[in-house]
Tab-separated table of C-alpha atoms in Angstrom:
chain	number	residue	atom	x	y	z
A	1	MET	CA	-2.667	-15.440	44.973
A	2	ARG	CA	-5.750	-15.591	42.801
A	3	SER	CA	-8.045	-18.297	41.505
A	4	ALA	CA	-11.217	-18.232	39.468
A	5	ILE	CA	-13.810	-20.266	37.642
A	6	VAL	CA	-14.132	-18.500	34.289
A	7	THR	CA	-15.859	-18.807	30.931
A	8	HIS	CA	-13.268	-17.067	28.768
A	9	VAL	CA	-10.382	-18.561	26.813
A	10	LEU	CA	-7.429	-19.171	29.152
A	11	ASP	CA	-4.141	-17.332	28.624
A	12	PRO	CA	-1.173	-19.193	30.165
A	13	ALA	CA	1.246	-16.347	29.337
A	14	ALA	CA	-0.911	-13.840	31.213
A	15	LEU	CA	-1.027	-16.068	34.301
A	16	LEU	CA	2.728	-16.594	34.117
A	17	ALA	CA	3.228	-12.824	33.979
A	18	GLU	CA	0.887	-12.411	36.939
A	19	VAL	CA	3.038	-14.534	39.277
A	20	SER	CA	6.438	-13.394	38.011
A	21	ALA	CA	8.520	-11.182	40.306
A	22	ALA	CA	12.179	-10.402	40.863
A	23	ARG	CA	12.216	-12.371	44.117
A	24	HIS	CA	11.427	-15.571	42.198
A	25	GLY	CA	13.930	-17.664	40.293
A	26	ALA	CA	11.568	-20.279	38.912
A	27	ALA	CA	8.091	-20.508	37.482
A	28	VAL	CA	6.052	-23.575	36.569
A	29	VAL	CA	2.912	-23.395	34.468
A	30	PHE	CA	0.568	-26.360	34.190
A	31	VAL	CA	-1.974	-26.432	31.374
A	32	GLY	CA	-4.693	-29.059	31.089
A	33	THR	CA	-6.106	-29.414	27.586
A	34	VAL	CA	-8.879	-31.313	25.823
A	35	ARG	CA	-7.443	-34.546	24.445
A	36	GLU	CA	-8.711	-36.231	21.293
A	37	VAL	CA	-8.916	-39.645	22.947
A	38	ASN	CA	-10.113	-40.746	26.394
A	39	ASP	CA	-10.325	-44.359	27.482
A	40	GLY	CA	-9.948	-45.358	23.843
A	41	ARG	CA	-12.895	-43.262	22.570
A	42	ALA	CA	-12.464	-40.454	20.050
A	43	VAL	CA	-13.493	-37.182	21.712
A	44	THR	CA	-14.665	-34.100	19.782
A	45	GLY	CA	-15.144	-31.733	22.705
A	46	ILE	CA	-15.837	-31.444	26.428
A	47	GLU	CA	-18.432	-29.456	28.305
A	48	TYR	CA	-17.335	-28.356	31.767
A	49	ARG	CA	-19.781	-27.554	34.565
A	50	ALA	CA	-19.124	-26.555	38.168
A	51	TYR	CA	-20.866	-25.914	41.429
A	52	ALA	CA	-19.329	-22.495	40.950
A	53	PRO	CA	-19.425	-20.883	44.420
A	54	MET	CA	-18.029	-24.018	46.063
A	55	ALA	CA	-15.512	-24.610	43.278
A	56	GLU	CA	-14.168	-21.078	43.669
A	57	ARG	CA	-13.953	-21.463	47.405
A	58	GLU	CA	-12.280	-24.884	47.252
A	59	LEU	CA	-9.798	-23.767	44.585
A	60	ALA	CA	-8.878	-20.714	46.653
A	61	THR	CA	-8.335	-22.950	49.682
A	62	ILE	CA	-6.090	-25.258	47.658
A	63	ILE	CA	-3.827	-22.530	46.296
A	64	HIS	CA	-3.447	-21.057	49.768
A	65	GLU	CA	-2.559	-24.506	51.111
A	66	ALA	CA	-0.008	-24.919	48.320
A	67	ALA	CA	1.487	-21.494	48.957
A	68	ALA	CA	1.771	-22.173	52.699
A	69	ARG	CA	3.395	-25.570	52.141
A	70	SER	CA	5.855	-24.112	49.634
A	71	GLY	CA	6.978	-21.257	51.846
A	72	GLY	CA	6.524	-18.299	49.548
A	73	ALA	CA	5.034	-19.345	46.231
A	74	ASP	CA	2.843	-16.969	44.247
A	75	ILE	CA	0.051	-18.945	42.597
A	76	VAL	CA	-2.699	-18.131	40.121
A	77	ALA	CA	-5.189	-20.733	38.883
A	78	GLU	CA	-8.110	-20.549	36.487
A	79	HIS	CA	-10.524	-23.277	35.393
A	80	ARG	CA	-12.671	-22.675	32.364
A	81	MET	CA	-16.355	-23.682	32.108
A	82	GLY	CA	-18.541	-24.333	29.091
A	83	ARG	CA	-17.925	-26.166	25.851
A	84	LEU	CA	-14.279	-26.608	24.850
A	85	GLY	CA	-12.914	-27.984	21.585
A	86	LEU	CA	-9.849	-30.174	21.095
A	87	GLU	CA	-6.553	-28.683	22.337
A	88	GLU	CA	-8.322	-25.913	24.235
A	89	ALA	CA	-7.078	-25.291	27.776
A	90	SER	CA	-9.502	-26.232	30.550
A	91	VAL	CA	-7.223	-25.300	33.439
A	92	VAL	CA	-4.071	-23.221	33.900
A	93	ILE	CA	-2.020	-23.108	37.097
A	94	ALA	CA	0.932	-20.718	37.301
A	95	VAL	CA	3.374	-20.863	40.215
A	96	ALA	CA	6.465	-18.773	40.890
A	97	HIS	CA	8.898	-19.339	43.731
A	98	PRO	CA	12.470	-18.339	44.556
A	99	HIS	CA	13.487	-21.989	43.909
A	100	ARG	CA	12.433	-24.593	41.372
A	101	ALA	CA	11.637	-27.614	43.539
A	102	PRO	CA	8.883	-25.879	45.559
A	103	ALA	CA	7.523	-24.343	42.335
A	104	PHE	CA	7.118	-27.803	40.778
A	105	ASP	CA	5.677	-29.258	43.982
A	106	ALA	CA	3.127	-26.478	44.389
A	107	ALA	CA	1.900	-26.743	40.791
A	108	ARG	CA	1.550	-30.497	41.178
A	109	TYR	CA	-0.257	-30.121	44.494
A	110	VAL	CA	-2.792	-27.700	43.046
A	111	ILE	CA	-3.743	-29.862	40.060
A	112	GLU	CA	-3.920	-33.076	42.136
A	113	GLU	CA	-6.086	-31.471	44.816
A	114	LEU	CA	-8.210	-29.716	42.219
A	115	LYS	CA	-8.998	-33.075	40.619
A	116	ARG	CA	-9.800	-34.546	44.026
A	117	ARG	CA	-11.755	-31.761	45.703
A	118	VAL	CA	-13.062	-29.047	43.382
A	119	PRO	CA	-16.663	-29.748	42.304
A	120	ILE	CA	-16.303	-29.655	38.527
A	121	TRP	CA	-17.757	-32.135	36.057
A	122	LYS	CA	-17.195	-32.773	32.399
A	123	ARG	CA	-19.356	-34.247	29.694
A	124	GLU	CA	-17.384	-35.677	26.819
A	125	GLU	CA	-18.725	-35.535	23.282
A	126	TYR	CA	-17.783	-38.401	20.993
A	127	VAL	CA	-17.446	-38.700	17.212
A	128	ASP	CA	-20.671	-40.723	17.037
A	129	GLY	CA	-22.605	-37.754	18.449
A	130	THR	CA	-23.195	-39.272	21.880
A	131	ARG	CA	-22.047	-37.575	25.069
A	132	GLU	CA	-21.423	-38.777	28.578
A	133	TRP	CA	-20.588	-37.398	32.005
A	134	VAL	CA	-17.114	-38.597	32.922
A	135	ASP	CA	-16.861	-40.687	36.089
A	136	PRO	CA	-13.177	-41.094	36.970
A	137	THR	CA	-14.105	-43.456	39.810
A	138	ALA	CA	-15.494	-45.886	37.234
A	139	ALA	CA	-12.726	-45.422	34.673
A	140	ARG	CA	-10.744	-48.341	33.387
A	141	THR	CA	-7.398	-46.560	33.352
A	142	PRO	CA	-5.282	-47.280	36.448
A	143	GLU	CA	-4.272	-43.625	36.775
A	144	SER	CA	-7.772	-42.439	37.549
A	145	VAL	CA	-8.822	-44.715	40.391
A	146	ALA	CA	-8.015	-42.319	43.244
A	147	GLY	CA	-11.345	-41.408	44.782
A	148	PRO	CA	-12.771	-38.104	45.969
A	149	PRO	CA	-12.427	-36.902	49.552
A	150	ARG	CA	-14.671	-38.223	52.292
A	151	ALA	CA	-15.656	-35.445	54.657
A	152	GLY	CA	-15.098	-36.056	58.375
B	1	MET	CA	-39.768	-28.319	60.828
B	2	MET	CA	-37.245	-26.586	58.633
B	3	GLN	CA	-36.660	-26.035	54.967
B	4	VAL	CA	-33.421	-26.928	53.182
B	5	THR	CA	-32.447	-26.918	49.521
B	6	ALA	CA	-30.812	-29.916	47.872
B	7	LEU	CA	-28.723	-29.190	44.762
B	8	LEU	CA	-28.052	-31.737	42.054
B	9	PHE	CA	-25.418	-31.562	39.336
B	10	ALA	CA	-24.311	-33.189	36.109
B	11	SER	CA	-25.368	-36.870	35.926
B	12	TYR	CA	-27.293	-36.628	39.215
B	13	ALA	CA	-29.352	-33.717	37.918
B	14	GLU	CA	-30.130	-35.768	34.821
B	15	HIS	CA	-31.138	-38.814	36.854
B	16	LEU	CA	-33.708	-36.769	38.812
B	17	GLY	CA	-34.610	-34.436	35.966
B	18	ARG	CA	-33.945	-31.342	38.053
B	19	ASP	CA	-31.066	-29.471	39.658
B	20	ALA	CA	-32.677	-28.318	42.906
B	21	VAL	CA	-35.197	-29.782	45.347
B	22	SER	CA	-36.819	-27.955	48.289
B	23	LEU	CA	-37.325	-30.215	51.296
B	24	GLU	CA	-39.277	-29.827	54.539
B	25	LEU	CA	-37.426	-31.748	57.247
B	26	PRO	CA	-37.925	-32.156	60.998
B	27	ASP	CA	-35.606	-30.282	63.339
B	28	GLY	CA	-32.408	-32.256	63.885
B	29	ALA	CA	-32.477	-33.711	60.379
B	30	THR	CA	-29.131	-34.695	58.908
B	31	VAL	CA	-27.519	-35.032	55.497
B	32	ASP	CA	-28.632	-38.651	55.613
B	33	ASP	CA	-32.275	-37.583	55.740
B	34	VAL	CA	-31.813	-35.446	52.644
B	35	LEU	CA	-30.275	-38.379	50.790
B	36	ARG	CA	-33.193	-40.626	51.807
B	37	HIS	CA	-35.680	-38.074	50.518
B	38	LEU	CA	-33.837	-37.720	47.229
B	39	ALA	CA	-33.617	-41.497	46.798
B	40	ALA	CA	-37.398	-41.710	47.089
B	41	LEU	CA	-37.961	-39.274	44.195
B	42	PRO	CA	-38.464	-40.517	40.608
B	43	GLY	CA	-34.989	-41.379	39.302
B	44	GLY	CA	-33.593	-41.227	42.826
B	45	ASP	CA	-32.759	-44.915	42.719
B	46	ARG	CA	-29.989	-44.007	40.281
B	47	LEU	CA	-28.105	-41.993	42.921
B	48	PRO	CA	-25.321	-43.972	44.605
B	49	PRO	CA	-25.912	-45.025	48.229
B	50	GLU	CA	-23.137	-42.810	49.560
B	51	PRO	CA	-22.587	-39.780	47.337
B	52	LEU	CA	-20.247	-36.962	48.217
B	53	VAL	CA	-22.155	-34.139	49.951
B	54	ALA	CA	-21.423	-30.508	50.768
B	55	VAL	CA	-23.426	-28.322	53.134
B	56	ASN	CA	-23.152	-24.571	52.535
B	57	LEU	CA	-20.122	-25.056	50.222
B	58	GLU	CA	-18.189	-27.371	52.581
B	59	TYR	CA	-17.857	-31.119	52.402
B	60	ALA	CA	-19.970	-32.719	55.131
B	61	ALA	CA	-20.420	-36.198	56.580
B	62	ARG	CA	-23.730	-38.096	56.410
B	63	GLY	CA	-24.423	-37.461	60.076
B	64	HIS	CA	-24.007	-33.690	59.740
B	65	ALA	CA	-26.985	-31.963	61.422
B	66	LEU	CA	-28.722	-29.389	59.246
B	67	ALA	CA	-30.014	-25.924	60.059
B	68	PRO	CA	-32.897	-24.046	58.418
B	69	GLY	CA	-31.957	-22.666	55.007
B	70	ASP	CA	-28.964	-24.958	54.523
B	71	GLU	CA	-27.866	-25.664	50.969
B	72	VAL	CA	-27.100	-29.378	50.606
B	73	ALA	CA	-25.184	-30.188	47.417
B	74	VAL	CA	-25.036	-33.777	46.231
B	75	ILE	CA	-21.811	-34.018	44.300
B	76	PRO	CA	-21.214	-36.503	41.455
B	77	PRO	CA	-17.747	-37.943	40.890
B	78	ILE	CA	-15.453	-34.984	40.372
B	79	ALA	CA	-13.900	-34.706	36.932
B	80	GLY	CA	-12.220	-31.313	36.738
B	81	GLY	CA	-8.863	-30.491	35.262
C	1	MET	CA	11.627	-32.281	20.014
C	2	ARG	CA	13.867	-29.238	19.746
C	3	SER	CA	16.469	-27.568	21.900
C	4	ALA	CA	18.729	-24.598	21.369
C	5	ILE	CA	21.231	-22.257	22.936
C	6	VAL	CA	19.997	-18.818	21.880
C	7	THR	CA	20.723	-15.128	22.386
C	8	HIS	CA	17.196	-13.771	21.921
C	9	VAL	CA	14.538	-13.069	24.536
C	10	LEU	CA	12.727	-16.292	25.448
C	11	ASP	CA	9.011	-16.684	24.756
C	12	PRO	CA	7.384	-19.314	27.010
C	13	ALA	CA	4.036	-19.030	25.184
C	14	ALA	CA	5.676	-19.804	21.848
C	15	LEU	CA	7.374	-22.884	23.267
C	16	LEU	CA	4.113	-24.025	24.851
C	17	ALA	CA	2.383	-23.654	21.483
C	18	GLU	CA	5.183	-25.610	19.830
C	19	VAL	CA	4.597	-28.743	21.943
C	20	SER	CA	0.799	-28.544	22.082
C	21	ALA	CA	-1.161	-31.147	20.130
C	22	ALA	CA	-4.572	-32.798	20.293
C	23	ARG	CA	-3.051	-36.078	21.483
C	24	HIS	CA	-1.809	-34.360	24.650
C	25	GLY	CA	-3.908	-33.635	27.725
C	26	ALA	CA	-1.303	-31.828	29.803
C	27	ALA	CA	1.517	-29.362	29.338
C	28	VAL	CA	4.116	-28.170	31.825
C	29	VAL	CA	6.306	-25.149	31.207
C	30	PHE	CA	9.319	-24.435	33.389
C	31	VAL	CA	10.849	-20.952	33.323
C	32	GLY	CA	14.098	-20.082	35.075
C	33	THR	CA	14.495	-16.362	35.758
C	34	VAL	CA	17.127	-13.998	37.128
C	35	ARG	CA	16.496	-13.548	40.827
C	36	GLU	CA	17.319	-10.355	42.716
C	37	VAL	CA	19.104	-12.202	45.518
C	38	ASN	CA	21.505	-15.150	45.504
C	39	ASP	CA	23.209	-16.498	48.620
C	40	GLY	CA	22.185	-13.327	50.402
C	41	ARG	CA	23.779	-10.926	47.876
C	42	ALA	CA	21.746	-8.394	45.876
C	43	VAL	CA	22.064	-9.252	42.193
C	44	THR	CA	21.562	-6.714	39.380
C	45	GLY	CA	22.026	-9.066	36.428
C	46	ILE	CA	23.599	-12.271	35.179
C	47	GLU	CA	25.818	-12.960	32.200
C	48	TYR	CA	25.434	-16.460	30.746
C	49	ARG	CA	28.148	-18.184	28.726
C	50	ALA	CA	28.245	-21.659	27.238
C	51	TYR	CA	30.514	-24.070	25.456
C	52	ALA	CA	27.860	-23.765	22.803
C	53	PRO	CA	28.386	-26.811	20.547
C	54	MET	CA	28.636	-29.151	23.521
C	55	ALA	CA	25.787	-27.442	25.360
C	56	GLU	CA	23.511	-27.873	22.348
C	57	ARG	CA	24.489	-31.491	21.981
C	58	GLU	CA	24.073	-32.269	25.685
C	59	LEU	CA	20.720	-30.467	25.899
C	60	ALA	CA	19.452	-32.384	22.865
C	61	THR	CA	20.552	-35.653	24.494
C	62	ILE	CA	18.725	-34.729	27.697
C	63	ILE	CA	15.401	-33.920	26.053
C	64	HIS	CA	15.540	-37.142	24.067
C	65	GLU	CA	16.260	-39.062	27.268
C	66	ALA	CA	13.325	-37.341	28.954
C	67	ALA	CA	11.001	-38.064	26.027
C	68	ALA	CA	12.015	-41.718	25.967
C	69	ARG	CA	11.530	-42.109	29.722
C	70	SER	CA	8.120	-40.421	29.556
C	71	GLY	CA	6.801	-42.549	26.725
C	72	GLY	CA	5.568	-39.927	24.328
C	73	ALA	CA	6.329	-36.425	25.581
C	74	ASP	CA	6.963	-33.598	23.148
C	75	ILE	CA	9.667	-31.339	24.553
C	76	VAL	CA	11.197	-28.020	23.542
C	77	ALA	CA	13.952	-26.314	25.538
C	78	GLU	CA	15.865	-23.085	25.042
C	79	HIS	CA	18.625	-21.555	27.153
C	80	ARG	CA	19.515	-17.936	26.599
C	81	MET	CA	23.088	-16.588	26.579
C	82	GLY	CA	24.432	-13.104	27.197
C	83	ARG	CA	23.582	-10.468	29.761
C	84	LEU	CA	20.155	-10.797	31.408
C	85	GLY	CA	18.462	-8.325	33.744
C	86	LEU	CA	16.294	-9.122	36.761
C	87	GLU	CA	13.184	-11.211	36.031
C	88	GLU	CA	14.391	-12.112	32.543
C	89	ALA	CA	14.056	-15.776	31.586
C	90	SER	CA	17.321	-17.681	31.211
C	91	VAL	CA	15.776	-21.046	30.384
C	92	VAL	CA	12.382	-22.279	29.221
C	93	ILE	CA	11.386	-25.943	29.020
C	94	ALA	CA	7.985	-26.852	27.559
C	95	VAL	CA	6.650	-30.399	27.787
C	96	ALA	CA	3.367	-31.835	26.547
C	97	HIS	CA	2.142	-35.377	27.165
C	98	PRO	CA	-1.171	-37.226	27.053
C	99	HIS	CA	-1.053	-37.348	30.894
C	100	ARG	CA	0.041	-34.905	33.550
C	101	ALA	CA	2.372	-36.989	35.724
C	102	PRO	CA	4.836	-37.793	32.908
C	103	ALA	CA	4.663	-34.153	31.763
C	104	PHE	CA	5.738	-32.923	35.216
C	105	ASP	CA	8.405	-35.617	35.506
C	106	ALA	CA	9.897	-34.850	32.092
C	107	ALA	CA	10.085	-31.095	32.755
C	108	ARG	CA	11.758	-31.754	36.085
C	109	TYR	CA	14.187	-34.240	34.547
C	110	VAL	CA	15.261	-31.768	31.868
C	111	ILE	CA	16.001	-28.891	34.248
C	112	GLU	CA	17.799	-31.122	36.777
C	113	GLU	CA	19.982	-32.747	34.122
C	114	LEU	CA	20.576	-29.404	32.422
C	115	LYS	CA	21.954	-28.038	35.675
C	116	ARG	CA	24.124	-31.115	36.110
C	117	ARG	CA	25.455	-31.745	32.615
C	118	VAL	CA	25.063	-28.831	30.189
C	119	PRO	CA	28.247	-26.706	30.058
C	120	ILE	CA	26.830	-23.279	30.849
C	121	TRP	CA	28.250	-20.744	33.280
C	122	LYS	CA	26.955	-17.578	34.794
C	123	ARG	CA	28.613	-14.475	36.137
C	124	GLU	CA	26.499	-12.596	38.642
C	125	GLU	CA	26.670	-8.820	38.871
C	126	TYR	CA	26.117	-7.302	42.287
C	127	VAL	CA	24.862	-3.918	43.446
C	128	ASP	CA	28.383	-2.903	44.493
C	129	GLY	CA	29.534	-3.248	40.861
C	130	THR	CA	31.537	-6.424	41.405
C	131	ARG	CA	30.837	-9.604	39.475
C	132	GLU	CA	31.649	-13.230	40.030
C	133	TRP	CA	31.405	-16.588	38.277
C	134	VAL	CA	28.940	-18.718	40.187
C	135	ASP	CA	30.274	-21.990	41.553
C	136	PRO	CA	27.341	-24.088	42.773
C	137	THR	CA	29.757	-26.707	44.140
C	138	ALA	CA	31.063	-24.094	46.565
C	139	ALA	CA	27.669	-22.602	47.460
C	140	ARG	CA	26.463	-22.442	51.006
C	141	THR	CA	22.858	-23.287	50.269
C	142	PRO	CA	22.054	-26.953	50.872
C	143	GLU	CA	20.026	-27.175	47.650
C	144	SER	CA	23.025	-26.600	45.423
C	145	VAL	CA	25.498	-29.214	46.672
C	146	ALA	CA	24.776	-31.851	43.998
C	147	GLY	CA	27.948	-32.049	41.918
C	148	PRO	CA	28.489	-32.325	38.182
C	149	PRO	CA	28.838	-35.678	36.411
C	150	ARG	CA	32.095	-37.613	36.467
C	151	ALA	CA	32.734	-39.179	33.093
C	152	GLY	CA	33.485	-42.916	33.037
D	1	MET	CA	53.811	-36.179	18.390
D	2	MET	CA	50.323	-34.783	17.934
D	3	GLN	CA	48.585	-31.481	18.351
D	4	VAL	CA	45.463	-31.014	20.478
D	5	THR	CA	43.556	-27.902	21.508
D	6	ALA	CA	42.616	-27.228	25.120
D	7	LEU	CA	39.623	-24.936	25.659
D	8	LEU	CA	39.092	-22.889	28.796
D	9	PHE	CA	35.877	-21.209	29.921
D	10	ALA	CA	34.515	-18.735	32.451
D	11	SER	CA	36.643	-18.604	35.624
D	12	TYR	CA	39.230	-21.022	34.189
D	13	ALA	CA	39.736	-18.801	31.143
D	14	GLU	CA	40.275	-15.861	33.487
D	15	HIS	CA	42.768	-17.767	35.646
D	16	LEU	CA	44.940	-18.520	32.612
D	17	GLY	CA	44.193	-15.295	30.751
D	18	ARG	CA	43.135	-17.153	27.597
D	19	ASP	CA	40.374	-19.391	26.336
D	20	ALA	CA	42.354	-21.770	24.140
D	21	VAL	CA	45.802	-23.371	24.288
D	22	SER	CA	47.480	-25.384	21.526
D	23	LEU	CA	49.531	-28.282	22.855
D	24	GLU	CA	52.090	-30.627	21.275
D	25	LEU	CA	51.844	-33.979	23.030
D	26	PRO	CA	53.475	-37.361	22.486
D	27	ASP	CA	51.421	-40.131	20.874
D	28	GLY	CA	49.345	-41.915	23.501
D	29	ALA	CA	48.895	-38.770	25.594
D	30	THR	CA	45.781	-38.630	27.757
D	31	VAL	CA	43.472	-36.006	29.244
D	32	ASP	CA	45.715	-36.141	32.288
D	33	ASP	CA	48.686	-34.952	30.244
D	34	VAL	CA	46.678	-31.960	29.016
D	35	LEU	CA	45.754	-31.046	32.588
D	36	ARG	CA	49.399	-31.278	33.662
D	37	HIS	CA	50.445	-28.956	30.845
D	38	LEU	CA	47.747	-26.450	31.718
D	39	ALA	CA	48.647	-26.539	35.410
D	40	ALA	CA	52.236	-25.586	34.495
D	41	LEU	CA	51.132	-22.423	32.657
D	42	PRO	CA	50.980	-19.014	34.432
D	43	GLY	CA	47.754	-19.061	36.482
D	44	GLY	CA	47.442	-22.810	35.998
D	45	ASP	CA	47.888	-23.370	39.704
D	46	ARG	CA	44.380	-21.916	40.133
D	47	LEU	CA	42.787	-24.796	38.229
D	48	PRO	CA	41.395	-27.495	40.505
D	49	PRO	CA	43.285	-30.828	40.580
D	50	GLU	CA	40.406	-32.757	39.006
D	51	PRO	CA	38.303	-30.531	36.781
D	52	LEU	CA	35.509	-31.849	34.594
D	53	VAL	CA	36.789	-32.509	31.063
D	54	ALA	CA	35.157	-33.130	27.694
D	55	VAL	CA	36.907	-34.435	24.579
D	56	ASN	CA	35.255	-33.569	21.267
D	57	LEU	CA	32.026	-32.475	23.048
D	58	GLU	CA	31.724	-35.574	25.273
D	59	TYR	CA	32.607	-35.916	28.928
D	60	ALA	CA	35.816	-37.936	29.258
D	61	ALA	CA	37.789	-39.516	32.076
D	62	ARG	CA	41.337	-38.465	32.947
D	63	GLY	CA	42.779	-41.590	31.410
D	64	HIS	CA	41.055	-41.016	28.062
D	65	ALA	CA	43.647	-41.422	25.261
D	66	LEU	CA	43.767	-38.507	22.829
D	67	ALA	CA	44.011	-38.456	19.043
D	68	PRO	CA	45.530	-35.742	16.831
D	69	GLY	CA	43.215	-32.733	16.510
D	70	ASP	CA	41.172	-33.533	19.603
D	71	GLU	CA	39.420	-30.642	21.327
D	72	VAL	CA	39.863	-30.959	25.086
D	73	ALA	CA	37.501	-28.699	27.043
D	74	VAL	CA	38.225	-28.024	30.695
D	75	ILE	CA	34.856	-27.326	32.219
D	76	PRO	CA	34.340	-25.121	35.296
D	77	PRO	CA	31.518	-25.900	37.747
D	78	ILE	CA	28.330	-25.878	35.704
D	79	ALA	CA	25.881	-23.121	36.595
D	80	GLY	CA	23.178	-23.122	33.925
D	81	GLY	CA	19.469	-22.765	34.419
């Protein structure tokens, strides 16, 4: 179980190797990458920023939650910071588990909770040279309307 | 009186032109008091009325009572992944 | 879109690279590996066999079904044949899609349908030197009771 | 009369001691006729009464009518992945 906010290029194969073990029969790797289009605008790159100490803490909490729910998953997650070009990986989550269903569920849980709870922001750069902080709560696409957590 | 630090990020830091603000608050002050102080600063009107807040790296409600030295982070809409 | 029944060592990173593209924002890689224990017996290796021409055809059908359902996924899948040792990958499925939910769903669809429809068999080798063809329809674990397809 | 080939795999091939059987069947024969012939061979009693069958690489029902040269695969419980 390991998670980190990093500035280096992400290596999905290394994270997969890190969770692999003979007790597991399945591994799922999720990779988030910089897409050339967002909300219909042509993107040239994304700058990621984080409230690093809290992001590391929250991400660690999430992967431990996922591991506990799954009953035995090994999970490694890294989120990259800084300026990323098209196709570059911003986040990699690797999960291994004796069985495939919990491996899929844990990987999905980590990315969904990461997007909901881990304090990371991104500024998109567009072909016209402008750039903008992305606000998923204001986005027009139906998939991004889920809001952030309200603390109790 | 006590001193706390408010942290601003991303679009919020741009609205206020800074990423940290030191505040002197009366004992018993809450997250809400920090938000009121920030709203009164130049550019503070561009903060939303109920932003997400964390105190010492944990999400906290508006009524959360602060202690001296607390780090109060005002968190813009999360966009990781 | 590519699928194959192969005899070489599988390379998840190569398959991930094969589906990656700037139009995609998410990739999911599933890796099935040889586990040291199955139904409580210590396993030392697995021999995979296929009805290769039908397996290739059925696997190709499945990834095209998954791509069509997902609306735009790129998918590559390989299943290895022959004798595999512990921790070795028997199957790798790589999916990329503009969005993460369809990427997860497509990867899951491919492995579930593969296990249901693609004519592949495995003979487990146990620590006591014995070996046995695995019959998931006779297995004691509740997760493996789903039967194969009945043709109409 | 027509000739078809029955293919056997994995445990089924071991039960019958071979992985292919050539059969002469009357015109209009079906998958069911192939299964009956196989069941009558030495070891054929170890085949299940209703195995999965494919004709020319496609899953087929027991009543599927065969044509000369068809390849009839009798498919043991699938265990890929």
